[in-house]
mmCIF file of C-alpha atoms in Angstrom:
data_model
loop_
_atom_site.group_PDB
_atom_site.id
_atom_site.type_symbol
_atom_site.label_atom_id
_atom_site.label_comp_id
_atom_site.label_asym_id
_atom_site.label_seq_id
_atom_site.Cartn_x
_atom_site.Cartn_y
_atom_site.Cartn_z
ATOM 1 C CA MET L 250 20.223 1.250 17.300
ATOM 2 C CA ILE L 251 16.570 0.308 18.226
ATOM 3 C CA LEU L 252 15.246 -3.209 18.045
ATOM 4 C CA GLU L 253 11.527 -3.447 17.340
ATOM 5 C CA LEU L 254 9.449 -6.647 17.710
ATOM 6 C CA ASP L 255 6.048 -7.738 16.826
ATOM 7 C CA CYS L 256 5.450 -10.990 18.667
ATOM 8 C CA GLY L 257 2.520 -12.738 17.191
ATOM 9 C CA ASN L 258 1.094 -16.192 18.123
ATOM 10 C CA SER L 259 3.303 -18.061 15.792
ATOM 11 C CA LEU L 260 6.047 -15.707 14.458
ATOM 12 C CA ILE L 261 8.215 -12.822 15.721
ATOM 13 C CA LYS L 262 8.660 -10.066 13.163
ATOM 14 C CA TRP L 263 11.676 -7.941 14.024
ATOM 15 C CA ARG L 264 13.632 -5.091 12.607
ATOM 16 C CA VAL L 265 16.570 -2.876 13.633
ATOM 17 C CA ILE L 266 16.511 0.818 12.948
ATOM 18 C CA LEU L 267 19.350 3.240 13.379
ATOM 19 C CA GLY L 268 17.297 5.800 15.290
ATOM 20 C CA VAL L 269 13.868 7.418 15.625
ATOM 21 C CA GLU L 270 12.441 7.882 12.069
ATOM 22 C CA ALA L 271 15.626 6.354 10.638
ATOM 23 C CA PRO L 272 15.741 3.780 7.848
ATOM 24 C CA VAL L 273 15.522 0.046 8.566
ATOM 25 C CA TRP L 274 18.995 -1.381 8.997
ATOM 26 C CA ALA L 275 18.048 -5.019 9.199
ATOM 27 C CA GLU L 276 14.856 -7.071 9.466
ATOM 28 C CA GLY L 277 13.485 -10.611 9.408
ATOM 29 C CA VAL L 278 11.009 -13.130 10.839
ATOM 30 C CA ALA L 279 11.828 -15.629 13.534
ATOM 31 C CA ASP L 280 9.859 -18.864 14.464
ATOM 32 C CA CYS L 281 11.030 -18.615 18.159
ATOM 33 C CA GLU L 282 13.032 -16.668 20.651
ATOM 34 C CA GLU L 283 16.232 -18.793 19.977
ATOM 35 C CA GLN L 284 15.969 -18.070 16.171
ATOM 36 C CA LEU L 285 15.476 -14.334 16.899
ATOM 37 C CA VAL L 286 18.697 -14.218 19.056
ATOM 38 C CA GLY L 287 20.582 -16.203 16.528
ATOM 39 C CA SER L 288 19.676 -13.822 13.727
ATOM 40 C CA LEU L 289 20.563 -10.742 15.825
ATOM 41 C CA ASP L 290 23.898 -12.172 16.769
ATOM 42 C CA GLN L 291 24.816 -12.596 13.187
ATOM 43 C CA LEU L 292 24.360 -8.912 12.399
ATOM 44 C CA PRO L 293 27.734 -7.124 12.121
ATOM 45 C CA SER L 294 28.405 -4.176 14.417
ATOM 46 C CA LEU L 295 25.130 -4.632 16.223
ATOM 47 C CA ALA L 296 24.976 -2.038 19.028
ATOM 48 C CA LEU L 297 21.436 -1.965 20.410
ATOM 49 C CA ARG L 298 20.384 0.838 22.779
ATOM 50 C CA TYR L 299 16.651 0.367 23.114
ATOM 51 C CA CYS L 300 14.075 -2.304 22.376
ATOM 52 C CA ARG L 301 10.316 -1.826 22.114
ATOM 53 C CA LEU L 302 7.888 -4.609 21.459
ATOM 54 C CA VAL L 303 4.288 -5.595 21.071
ATOM 55 C CA SER L 304 3.329 -9.111 22.101
ATOM 56 C CA VAL L 305 0.018 -10.922 21.863
ATOM 57 C CA ARG L 306 1.645 -13.881 23.775
ATOM 58 C CA ASP L 307 0.909 -14.649 27.443
ATOM 59 C CA ASP L 308 2.489 -12.580 30.095
ATOM 60 C CA ALA L 309 4.945 -15.295 31.181
ATOM 61 C CA GLU L 310 6.274 -15.859 27.737
ATOM 62 C CA THR L 311 6.585 -12.105 27.059
ATOM 63 C CA ALA L 312 8.340 -11.511 30.464
ATOM 64 C CA HIS L 313 10.823 -14.346 29.571
ATOM 65 C CA LEU L 314 11.670 -12.734 26.172
ATOM 66 C CA VAL L 315 12.127 -9.400 27.888
ATOM 67 C CA ARG L 316 14.673 -10.924 30.386
ATOM 68 C CA VAL L 317 16.565 -12.574 27.580
ATOM 69 C CA LEU L 318 16.830 -9.410 25.563
ATOM 70 C CA THR L 319 17.801 -7.377 28.635
ATOM 71 C CA GLN L 320 20.523 -9.822 29.793
ATOM 72 C CA ARG L 321 21.945 -10.485 26.416
ATOM 73 C CA TYR L 322 22.019 -7.058 24.820
ATOM 74 C CA ALA L 323 21.833 -4.774 27.994
ATOM 75 C CA VAL L 324 18.979 -2.811 26.439
ATOM 76 C CA ALA L 325 15.985 -0.991 27.977
ATOM 77 C CA VAL L 326 12.894 -2.793 26.840
ATOM 78 C CA TYR L 327 9.587 -0.978 26.401
ATOM 79 C CA CYS L 328 6.348 -2.999 25.970
ATOM 80 C CA ALA L 329 3.273 -1.586 24.255
ATOM 81 C CA GLU L 330 0.130 -1.555 26.420
ATOM 82 C CA SER L 331 -3.562 -1.102 25.742
ATOM 83 C CA ALA L 332 -5.177 2.278 26.433
ATOM 84 C CA ARG L 333 -8.578 3.812 26.307
ATOM 85 C CA LEU L 334 -7.269 6.903 24.658
ATOM 86 C CA MET L 335 -3.914 7.461 22.884
ATOM 87 C CA ALA L 336 -2.499 9.865 20.364
ATOM 88 C CA GLY L 337 -5.990 11.222 19.510
ATOM 89 C CA VAL L 338 -7.514 7.810 19.026
ATOM 90 C CA SER L 339 -10.163 6.326 21.373
ATOM 91 C CA ASN L 340 -10.374 2.542 21.694
ATOM 92 C CA GLY L 341 -13.799 1.340 20.536
ATOM 93 C CA TYR L 342 -14.025 -1.932 22.553
ATOM 94 C CA ARG L 343 -16.229 -1.869 25.644
ATOM 95 C CA ASP L 344 -13.411 -3.625 27.463
ATOM 96 C CA TYR L 345 -10.548 -1.796 25.817
ATOM 97 C CA GLN L 346 -7.954 -4.158 27.152
ATOM 98 C CA SER L 347 -9.525 -7.093 25.169
ATOM 99 C CA LEU L 348 -8.593 -5.457 21.824
ATOM 100 C CA GLY L 349 -5.587 -7.250 20.514
ATOM 101 C CA LEU L 350 -2.435 -5.120 20.927
ATOM 102 C CA ASP L 351 -1.417 -5.679 17.295
ATOM 103 C CA ARG L 352 -4.805 -4.432 16.110
ATOM 104 C CA TRP L 353 -4.606 -1.416 18.443
ATOM 105 C CA LEU L 354 -1.126 -0.468 17.177
ATOM 106 C CA ALA L 355 -2.299 -0.899 13.532
ATOM 107 C CA VAL L 356 -5.185 1.509 14.319
ATOM 108 C CA LEU L 357 -2.847 3.988 15.846
ATOM 109 C CA GLY L 358 -0.495 3.843 12.950
ATOM 110 C CA ALA L 359 -3.164 4.045 10.198
ATOM 111 C CA TYR L 360 -4.761 7.150 11.892
ATOM 112 C CA HIS L 361 -1.388 8.830 12.262
ATOM 113 C CA LEU L 362 -0.623 8.203 8.540
ATOM 114 C CA ALA L 363 -4.097 9.089 7.237
ATOM 115 C CA ASP L 364 -4.638 12.012 9.559
ATOM 116 C CA GLY L 365 -8.326 11.128 9.289
ATOM 117 C CA ALA L 366 -10.832 8.434 8.793
ATOM 118 C CA CYS L 367 -9.456 5.009 7.840
ATOM 119 C CA LEU L 368 -10.290 1.305 7.269
ATOM 120 C CA VAL L 369 -7.452 -1.002 8.463
ATOM 121 C CA LEU L 370 -7.387 -4.463 6.968
ATOM 122 C CA ASP L 371 -4.759 -6.935 8.389
ATOM 123 C CA LEU L 372 -4.697 -10.162 6.396
ATOM 124 C CA GLY L 373 -2.783 -12.901 8.085
ATOM 125 C CA THR L 374 -3.520 -16.234 9.726
ATOM 126 C CA ALA L 375 -6.672 -14.427 10.860
ATOM 127 C CA VAL L 376 -8.145 -11.463 9.055
ATOM 128 C CA THR L 377 -9.093 -8.379 10.994
ATOM 129 C CA SER L 378 -10.696 -5.051 10.016
ATOM 130 C CA ASP L 379 -10.957 -1.903 12.110
ATOM 131 C CA TRP L 380 -12.739 1.339 11.402
ATOM 132 C CA VAL L 381 -11.700 4.737 12.567
ATOM 133 C CA THR L 382 -13.624 7.963 12.114
ATOM 134 C CA GLY L 383 -12.158 11.290 11.130
ATOM 135 C CA HIS L 384 -12.277 12.329 14.783
ATOM 136 C CA GLY L 385 -10.115 9.398 15.914
ATOM 137 C CA GLU L 386 -12.995 7.320 17.263
ATOM 138 C CA HIS L 387 -12.303 3.563 16.705
ATOM 139 C CA ILE L 388 -15.825 2.133 16.208
ATOM 140 C CA GLY L 389 -14.900 -1.547 16.219
ATOM 141 C CA GLY L 390 -14.321 -4.076 13.497
ATOM 142 C CA TYR L 391 -14.437 -7.708 12.463
ATOM 143 C CA ILE L 392 -12.393 -10.922 12.749
ATOM 144 C CA CYS L 393 -12.609 -13.920 10.388
ATOM 145 C CA PRO L 394 -10.362 -16.767 9.464
ATOM 146 C CA GLY L 395 -7.672 -15.994 6.978
ATOM 147 C CA VAL L 396 -6.566 -18.293 4.105
ATOM 148 C CA PRO L 397 -4.115 -20.259 6.315
ATOM 149 C CA LEU L 398 -6.848 -21.059 8.861
ATOM 150 C CA MET L 399 -9.436 -21.942 6.138
ATOM 151 C CA ARG L 400 -6.838 -24.226 4.466
ATOM 152 C CA ASP L 401 -5.867 -25.897 7.834
ATOM 153 C CA GLN L 402 -9.516 -26.419 8.818
ATOM 154 C CA LEU L 403 -10.325 -28.172 5.541
ATOM 155 C CA ARG L 404 -7.172 -30.298 5.769
ATOM 156 C CA THR L 405 -8.066 -31.253 9.334
ATOM 157 C CA HIS L 406 -11.730 -32.033 8.972
ATOM 158 C CA THR L 407 -11.833 -33.405 5.402
ATOM 159 C CA ARG L 408 -10.021 -36.775 5.022
ATOM 160 C CA ARG L 409 -9.561 -36.472 1.209
ATOM 161 C CA ILE L 410 -7.978 -32.976 1.261
ATOM 162 C CA ARG L 411 -4.257 -33.561 1.473
ATOM 163 C CA TYR L 412 -1.637 -31.334 -0.164
ATOM 164 C CA ASP L 413 1.428 -29.389 0.799
ATOM 165 C CA ASP L 414 2.116 -25.608 0.832
ATOM 166 C CA LEU L 415 4.112 -25.765 -2.454
ATOM 167 C CA ALA L 416 1.076 -27.127 -4.255
ATOM 168 C CA ALA L 417 -1.032 -24.425 -2.509
ATOM 169 C CA GLY L 418 1.180 -21.702 -4.054
ATOM 170 C CA ARG L 419 1.114 -23.140 -7.509
ATOM 171 C CA ALA L 420 -2.774 -23.320 -7.408
ATOM 172 C CA LEU L 421 -3.123 -19.494 -7.414
ATOM 173 C CA ASP L 422 -1.887 -18.688 -10.874
ATOM 174 C CA THR L 423 -5.526 -17.985 -11.687
ATOM 175 C CA LEU L 424 -8.803 -17.809 -9.802
ATOM 176 C CA GLY L 425 -10.732 -19.753 -12.436
ATOM 177 C CA PRO L 426 -12.685 -22.809 -11.313
ATOM 178 C CA GLY L 427 -10.462 -25.473 -9.736
ATOM 179 C CA ARG L 428 -9.960 -28.759 -11.637
ATOM 180 C CA CYS L 429 -8.356 -30.562 -8.678
ATOM 181 C CA THR L 430 -8.796 -30.329 -5.021
ATOM 182 C CA VAL L 431 -5.834 -28.096 -4.212
ATOM 183 C CA GLU L 432 -6.990 -25.610 -6.852
ATOM 184 C CA ALA L 433 -10.568 -25.623 -5.625
ATOM 185 C CA VAL L 434 -9.640 -25.141 -1.949
ATOM 186 C CA GLU L 435 -7.023 -22.375 -2.516
ATOM 187 C CA ARG L 436 -8.981 -20.456 -5.055
ATOM 188 C CA GLY L 437 -12.185 -20.774 -2.986
ATOM 189 C CA SER L 438 -10.371 -19.425 0.146
ATOM 190 C CA VAL L 439 -8.954 -16.544 -1.776
ATOM 191 C CA LEU L 440 -12.401 -15.662 -3.160
ATOM 192 C CA MET L 441 -13.899 -15.814 0.274
ATOM 193 C CA LEU L 442 -11.126 -13.400 1.423
ATOM 194 C CA ARG L 443 -11.798 -11.003 -1.442
ATOM 195 C CA GLY L 444 -15.579 -11.046 -0.723
ATOM 196 C CA PHE L 445 -14.829 -10.153 2.897
ATOM 197 C CA VAL L 446 -12.656 -7.234 1.864
ATOM 198 C CA GLN L 447 -15.256 -5.914 -0.709
ATOM 199 C CA ALA L 448 -17.989 -6.176 2.025
ATOM 200 C CA GLN L 449 -15.742 -4.238 4.465
ATOM 201 C CA LEU L 450 -15.305 -1.479 1.834
ATOM 202 C CA GLU L 451 -19.042 -1.192 1.314
ATOM 203 C CA LEU L 452 -19.924 -1.290 5.012
ATOM 204 C CA ALA L 453 -17.216 1.356 5.754
ATOM 205 C CA GLN L 454 -18.637 3.663 3.121
ATOM 206 C CA GLU L 455 -21.925 3.544 5.101
ATOM 207 C CA HIS L 456 -20.328 4.398 8.425
ATOM 208 C CA LEU L 457 -17.313 6.582 7.512
ATOM 209 C CA GLY L 458 -18.667 8.284 4.311
ATOM 210 C CA ARG L 459 -16.711 8.407 1.169
ATOM 211 C CA ASP L 460 -13.624 10.225 2.534
ATOM 212 C CA PHE L 461 -11.439 7.588 4.183
ATOM 213 C CA GLN L 462 -8.186 5.836 3.516
ATOM 214 C CA VAL L 463 -7.757 2.085 3.263
ATOM 215 C CA PHE L 464 -4.696 0.397 4.677
ATOM 216 C CA LEU L 465 -3.529 -3.158 3.960
ATOM 217 C CA THR L 466 -1.128 -5.100 6.026
ATOM 218 C CA GLY L 467 -0.352 -8.737 6.715
ATOM 219 C CA GLY L 468 1.138 -11.534 4.789
ATOM 220 C CA ASP L 469 -1.744 -12.025 2.409
ATOM 221 C CA ALA L 470 -2.354 -8.387 1.517
ATOM 222 C CA ALA L 471 -1.165 -8.929 -1.978
ATOM 223 C CA LEU L 472 -4.083 -11.406 -2.590
ATOM 224 C CA VAL L 473 -6.604 -8.553 -2.401
ATOM 225 C CA ARG L 474 -4.661 -5.519 -3.559
ATOM 226 C CA ASP L 475 -6.291 -5.464 -6.992
ATOM 227 C CA VAL L 476 -9.772 -5.447 -5.255
ATOM 228 C CA LEU L 477 -8.698 -2.170 -3.537
ATOM 229 C CA PRO L 478 -6.614 -0.288 -6.069
ATOM 230 C CA GLY L 479 -6.526 2.798 -3.935
ATOM 231 C CA ALA L 480 -5.410 1.069 -0.726
ATOM 232 C CA ARG L 481 -2.062 1.833 0.957
ATOM 233 C CA LEU L 482 0.008 -1.322 1.458
ATOM 234 C CA ARG L 483 1.915 -0.919 4.715
ATOM 235 C CA PRO L 484 3.607 -4.098 5.969
ATOM 236 C CA ASP L 485 5.182 -2.029 8.760
ATOM 237 C CA LEU L 486 1.816 -0.590 10.135
ATOM 238 C CA VAL L 487 2.145 -2.227 13.559
ATOM 239 C CA PHE L 488 5.714 -0.808 13.846
ATOM 240 C CA VAL L 489 4.330 2.588 12.960
ATOM 241 C CA GLY L 490 1.897 2.222 15.866
ATOM 242 C CA LEU L 491 4.571 0.789 18.148
ATOM 243 C CA ALA L 492 6.596 3.925 17.810
ATOM 244 C CA ILE L 493 3.518 5.995 18.868
ATOM 245 C CA ALA L 494 2.748 3.752 21.808
ATOM 246 C CA CYS L 495 6.321 3.500 22.999
ATOM 247 C CA PRO L 496 8.143 6.713 22.486
ATOM 248 C CA LEU L 497 11.770 6.550 23.456
ATOM 249 C CA PRO L 498 13.504 8.999 25.934
#
């Protein structure tokens, strides 16, 4: 069994697969290291042999997680690292190590699946886009706030905007003009997100031509899927790239 981890700033996405290119045996999301271990310990017949992970957390926090996993499950842990060139893809950042590892792996995964030019859109707390030519040249991308960040900023800096996440979810039954604050904020944020995605598609057509594939990943991908009907929805895109960056012996 192989444990795969995507350690973001706030959540740890995990899954256990039965082997290379094997089906997912178990998966989940953890708020912290303790919750991750608790979830794994509840799995029946868990027999981990390897672990590979990507982390955007600081080095000390990542090293501590590696120690916990090594000691508790006696596994060899492999951590993804930045590279200037990997699997036919060249990193487009001037300082290649400053490109977020999750973005880099998503780029690797998308190019592998597309076998050609692609636009990668990751819609989470932040929204990122990355462009890759048909020759595997990553030519950069964009970062902007996602819906959660836009919502939190308005809540923080506007005294009269106060509502909970349950109300936020109910407000998105339509995108018509809001008739209360929660509707106005939530629908406005989604429309900004959709506008960003449409702009990315138009700009990518100028730089990549017409023959490229679009990949959607991240928790809010469903909010824009109808804007990009031909896009490939791949929640596991970072894990696809992780397998490329960390091949197992």
